[in-house]
Short mmCIF file of C-alpha atoms and ligand atoms in Angstrom, two decimals:
data_model
loop_
_atom_site.label_atom_id
_atom_site.label_comp_id
_atom_site.label_asym_id
_atom_site.label_seq_id
_atom_site.Cartn_x
_atom_site.Cartn_y
_atom_site.Cartn_z
CA MET A 1 -15.74 -1.94 23.36
CA SER A 2 -13.11 -0.33 25.03
CA GLY A 3 -11.16 0.86 22.14
CA ILE A 4 -8.50 -0.50 20.15
CA LYS A 5 -5.13 0.32 21.60
CA LEU A 6 -2.27 -0.74 19.64
CA ARG A 7 1.11 0.19 20.92
CA CYS A 8 4.57 0.57 18.86
CA SER A 9 8.05 1.72 19.39
CA LYS A 10 8.99 4.00 16.93
CA ASP A 11 12.21 4.76 19.19
CA ALA A 12 12.64 4.08 22.80
CA TYR A 13 11.95 7.76 23.56
CA PHE A 14 10.31 10.34 21.70
CA ASP A 15 12.51 13.52 20.55
CA LEU A 16 10.66 16.31 21.91
CA THR A 17 13.27 19.11 21.42
CA GLY A 18 13.11 21.60 18.53
CA PRO A 19 10.47 23.39 17.23
CA ILE A 20 6.95 22.89 16.40
CA ILE A 21 5.45 23.08 13.24
CA GLU A 22 2.03 24.07 12.08
CA VAL A 23 -0.26 21.65 10.21
CA ILE A 24 -3.52 23.20 8.86
CA VAL A 25 -5.80 20.55 7.99
CA GLY A 26 -8.98 21.02 6.11
CA ASP A 27 -10.35 23.49 3.64
CA GLU A 28 -13.03 25.95 4.75
CA LYS A 29 -13.36 24.47 8.08
CA HIS A 30 -9.81 23.83 8.76
CA VAL A 31 -8.32 23.18 12.07
CA THR A 32 -4.52 23.98 13.05
CA PHE A 33 -2.52 21.25 14.81
CA GLY A 34 0.80 21.86 16.49
CA VAL A 35 3.21 18.95 16.24
CA HIS A 36 6.86 18.43 16.87
CA GLU A 37 9.00 18.50 14.03
CA ASN A 38 11.27 16.04 15.42
CA VAL A 39 8.56 13.72 16.01
CA ILE A 40 6.40 13.99 12.59
CA CYS A 41 9.58 13.78 10.66
CA ALA A 42 10.74 10.54 12.04
CA ALA A 43 7.64 8.94 11.31
CA SER A 44 6.51 10.58 7.92
CA GLN A 45 8.61 10.48 4.74
CA PHE A 46 6.29 13.27 3.28
CA PHE A 47 6.82 15.70 6.29
CA LYS A 48 10.46 14.72 6.29
CA LYS A 49 10.54 15.82 2.44
CA ALA A 50 8.65 18.79 3.12
CA MET A 51 10.66 20.34 6.06
CA SER A 52 13.95 19.73 4.20
CA GLY A 53 15.31 21.43 1.39
CA ASP A 54 13.91 24.51 -0.36
CA TRP A 55 10.22 23.60 0.02
CA SER A 56 8.20 26.99 0.79
CA GLU A 57 6.60 24.67 3.96
CA SER A 58 10.18 24.46 5.12
CA LYS A 59 10.82 28.10 5.48
CA SER A 60 7.09 28.82 6.80
CA ARG A 61 7.44 26.30 9.21
CA SER A 62 3.65 25.38 8.26
CA VAL A 63 2.27 22.54 6.17
CA ARG A 64 -1.27 22.77 4.36
CA LEU A 65 -3.35 19.61 4.08
CA ALA A 66 -6.41 21.01 2.48
CA ASN A 67 -7.93 18.02 1.24
CA GLU A 68 -7.63 15.94 4.61
CA GLU A 69 -10.31 15.87 7.24
CA PRO A 70 -9.37 17.26 10.72
CA GLU A 71 -10.98 14.32 12.42
CA VAL A 72 -8.68 11.80 10.69
CA PHE A 73 -5.40 13.81 11.16
CA HIS A 74 -6.55 13.82 14.59
CA LEU A 75 -6.53 9.80 14.71
CA TYR A 76 -2.81 10.33 13.25
CA MET A 77 -1.71 12.66 15.99
CA GLN A 78 -3.17 10.16 18.48
CA TRP A 79 -1.04 7.69 16.88
CA LEU A 80 1.83 9.89 16.91
CA TYR A 81 2.13 10.86 20.66
CA ARG A 82 0.26 7.92 22.25
CA ASP A 83 0.61 4.88 19.98
CA THR A 84 -3.00 4.29 20.09
CA LEU A 85 -5.97 4.27 17.54
CA PRO A 86 -8.99 5.09 19.58
CA VAL A 87 -11.93 3.34 17.80
CA ARG A 88 -14.47 3.03 20.20
CA ASN A 89 -17.89 2.55 18.27
CA ASP A 90 -19.54 -0.77 19.21
CA SER A 91 -22.50 -0.16 17.14
CA PRO A 92 -23.46 -2.60 14.41
CA GLY A 93 -24.75 -1.96 11.09
CA LEU A 94 -23.92 1.42 9.09
CA GLU A 95 -23.46 3.25 12.31
CA GLY A 96 -20.57 0.79 13.15
CA ASN A 97 -19.45 0.90 9.30
CA ALA A 98 -18.73 4.62 9.84
CA GLU A 99 -15.84 3.69 12.03
CA TYR A 100 -14.55 1.28 9.43
CA LEU A 101 -14.82 4.26 6.80
CA GLN A 102 -12.79 6.52 9.27
CA LEU A 103 -9.96 3.75 9.50
CA ALA A 104 -10.25 3.87 5.67
CA LYS A 105 -9.77 7.34 5.37
CA ALA A 106 -6.71 6.97 8.12
CA TYR A 107 -5.28 4.53 5.64
CA VAL A 108 -5.46 6.95 2.76
CA LEU A 109 -3.77 9.63 5.05
CA GLY A 110 -1.03 7.24 5.83
CA ASP A 111 -0.40 6.58 2.12
CA LEU A 112 -0.20 10.31 1.63
CA LEU A 113 2.15 10.73 4.68
CA GLN A 114 4.31 7.79 3.76
CA ASP A 115 4.11 6.45 7.16
CA GLY A 116 4.18 2.72 6.84
CA ASN A 117 3.71 1.92 10.49
CA PHE A 118 0.66 3.84 10.78
CA LYS A 119 -0.55 2.02 7.82
CA ASP A 120 0.04 -1.14 9.39
CA ALA A 121 -1.52 -0.23 12.73
CA VAL A 122 -4.85 0.78 10.77
CA LEU A 123 -5.18 -2.53 9.01
CA ASP A 124 -4.16 -4.22 12.27
CA ALA A 125 -7.11 -2.25 14.05
CA MET A 126 -9.72 -3.06 11.11
CA ILE A 127 -8.88 -6.57 11.66
CA GLU A 128 -9.15 -6.44 15.29
CA ARG A 129 -12.63 -5.08 14.63
CA THR A 130 -13.77 -7.74 12.64
CA THR A 131 -12.87 -10.22 15.23
CA SER A 132 -14.67 -8.07 18.21
CA LYS A 133 -18.36 -8.76 18.89
CA LEU A 134 -20.31 -5.55 18.65
CA SER A 135 -23.46 -4.43 20.86
CA ASP A 136 -25.73 -6.81 19.00
CA GLY A 137 -23.29 -9.79 19.97
CA LYS A 138 -22.23 -10.04 16.38
CA MET A 139 -19.04 -9.31 13.96
CA TRP A 140 -19.39 -6.91 11.57
CA PHE A 141 -17.37 -6.35 8.43
CA PRO A 142 -16.51 -3.18 6.46
CA VAL A 143 -19.10 -2.71 3.61
CA GLY A 144 -19.84 -0.47 0.50
CA PRO A 145 -18.52 2.92 1.11
CA VAL A 146 -15.47 1.51 2.82
CA ILE A 147 -14.64 -0.47 -0.27
CA ARG A 148 -15.33 2.61 -2.61
CA HIS A 149 -13.07 4.88 -0.56
CA ILE A 150 -10.04 2.19 -0.60
CA TYR A 151 -10.19 1.62 -4.22
CA ASP A 152 -10.66 5.12 -5.07
CA ASN A 153 -7.59 6.39 -3.39
CA THR A 154 -5.05 3.46 -3.44
CA MET A 155 -2.59 1.91 -5.72
CA LYS A 156 -3.69 -1.45 -7.19
CA SER A 157 -0.91 -3.13 -5.00
CA SER A 158 -2.42 -1.69 -1.89
CA GLU A 159 -2.45 -4.01 1.14
CA ALA A 160 -5.74 -2.51 2.10
CA ARG A 161 -7.21 -3.81 -1.04
CA ARG A 162 -5.79 -7.16 -0.53
CA LEU A 163 -7.40 -7.19 3.07
CA LEU A 164 -10.80 -6.24 1.68
CA VAL A 165 -10.82 -8.82 -0.99
CA ASP A 166 -9.56 -11.56 1.50
CA MET A 167 -12.28 -10.77 4.02
CA TYR A 168 -15.11 -11.26 1.17
CA THR A 169 -13.22 -14.35 0.09
CA GLN A 170 -12.88 -16.18 3.40
CA THR A 171 -15.76 -14.84 5.43
CA GLY A 172 -18.24 -12.68 3.11
CA ARG A 173 -21.81 -13.54 2.46
CA SER A 174 -23.80 -12.65 -0.52
CA ASP A 175 -26.08 -10.21 1.80
CA TRP A 176 -22.87 -8.20 2.24
CA LEU A 177 -23.31 -7.09 -1.21
CA ARG A 178 -27.00 -7.41 -1.50
CA ASN A 179 -28.22 -5.47 1.50
CA TRP A 180 -25.34 -3.49 2.78
CA ALA A 181 -24.09 -2.05 -0.60
CA CYS A 182 -25.45 -0.36 -3.47
CA PRO A 183 -23.95 -0.93 -6.79
CA GLU A 184 -22.20 2.53 -7.11
CA ASP A 185 -20.17 1.52 -3.97
CA LEU A 186 -18.85 -1.65 -5.93
CA PRO A 187 -15.84 -0.62 -8.10
CA LYS A 188 -15.39 -2.88 -11.00
CA GLU A 189 -11.98 -3.39 -9.91
CA PHE A 190 -12.89 -4.49 -6.47
CA LEU A 191 -15.52 -7.20 -8.06
CA TYR A 192 -12.73 -8.12 -10.60
CA ASP A 193 -10.45 -8.87 -7.69
CA LEU A 194 -13.10 -10.77 -5.91
CA ALA A 195 -14.19 -12.78 -8.70
CA ILE A 196 -10.43 -14.05 -9.26
CA ALA A 197 -9.79 -14.59 -5.55
CA VAL A 198 -13.20 -16.81 -4.96
CA LEU A 199 -12.51 -18.81 -8.51
CA ASP A 200 -8.80 -19.28 -6.96
CA LYS A 201 -10.19 -20.62 -3.64
CA ARG A 202 -12.31 -23.07 -5.25
CA SER A 203 -9.56 -24.86 -6.77
CA GLN A 204 -7.24 -24.49 -3.53
CA PRO A 205 -7.21 -27.04 -0.87
CA GLU A 206 -9.03 -25.88 2.41
CA ILE A 207 -6.41 -23.89 4.73
CA PRO A 208 -6.39 -25.62 8.27
CA ALA A 209 -7.50 -23.15 10.87
CA GLY A 210 -4.69 -21.59 12.93
CA SER A 211 -3.23 -18.45 13.84
CA PRO A 212 -2.96 -16.08 11.07
CA ASP A 213 0.44 -14.37 10.36
CA PRO A 214 -0.14 -11.11 12.26
CA CYS A 215 2.25 -9.41 9.58
CA ALA A 216 0.05 -10.71 6.49
CA TYR A 217 -0.94 -7.14 5.35
CA HIS A 218 2.18 -5.23 6.53
CA GLN A 219 4.03 -2.92 4.29
CA HIS A 220 7.45 -4.46 5.37
CA LYS A 221 6.99 -7.86 3.76
CA ALA A 222 9.71 -10.17 4.70
CA HIS A 223 11.42 -8.01 6.96
CA LYS A 224 9.84 -8.61 10.35
CA SER A 225 12.56 -7.14 12.41
CA ILE A 226 11.58 -3.45 11.52
CA CYS A 227 7.64 -4.48 12.13
CA TYR A 228 6.06 -1.97 14.61
CA ARG A 229 4.89 -4.94 16.50
CA SER A 230 8.44 -6.40 16.97
CA ARG A 231 9.70 -3.45 19.03
CA LEU A 232 6.48 -3.29 21.30
CA ALA A 233 8.46 -4.58 24.35
CA GLN A 234 11.16 -1.98 23.88
CA LYS A 235 9.26 0.91 24.68
CA PRO A 236 9.09 1.75 28.29
CA HIS A 237 5.97 1.90 30.01
ZN1 ZN B 1 4.61 -6.64 10.90
#
């Protein structure tokens, strides 16, 4: 796999003027990132709030994200500056599942940072991975720990939860649960959502195959004009 590369246009050009702020990510083994305040505040409501008003972060020009992982924040930085999500592991099985887990953590980070475009792009990367054949010539879907991480860290209304339930309802096989997840990985809420979706599917007519809506899991809902994909062509290359 050459890597998943998604492009979006937050603006025609980055505003690279103004100060650099410091983002300290992680606890004991923390890593310090420098990021243009204008760039990150244009993308993240969390940073916009932190850098305005009387917050102490605003005065020190420094934000601490002690509970986040530097590797996952690095993914976010790649997205901010390069419009890419570098997903390169094409191993099957649990090794490849680690990359789904990384994307799940990135989604949860996007929730914290309140960056809807990033969350949409992360789910697109997950979907793209499910449709790519890995090194064993098969397509692999997220299992066990990915489900646990999403369900432990997102709200009931999360699009990431809906995506996982839809993947299992439409494509899943029982061995995904039997062989690739232990009971502790499977939150009751997920099993409840899955049971409802499977029972609902039984009473619905078969949906004819066709191109799925690329915005089906995006946070912008009906407002497709603000989708990061719709502005793709506006950015100079
Ligand atoms: Zn969209």
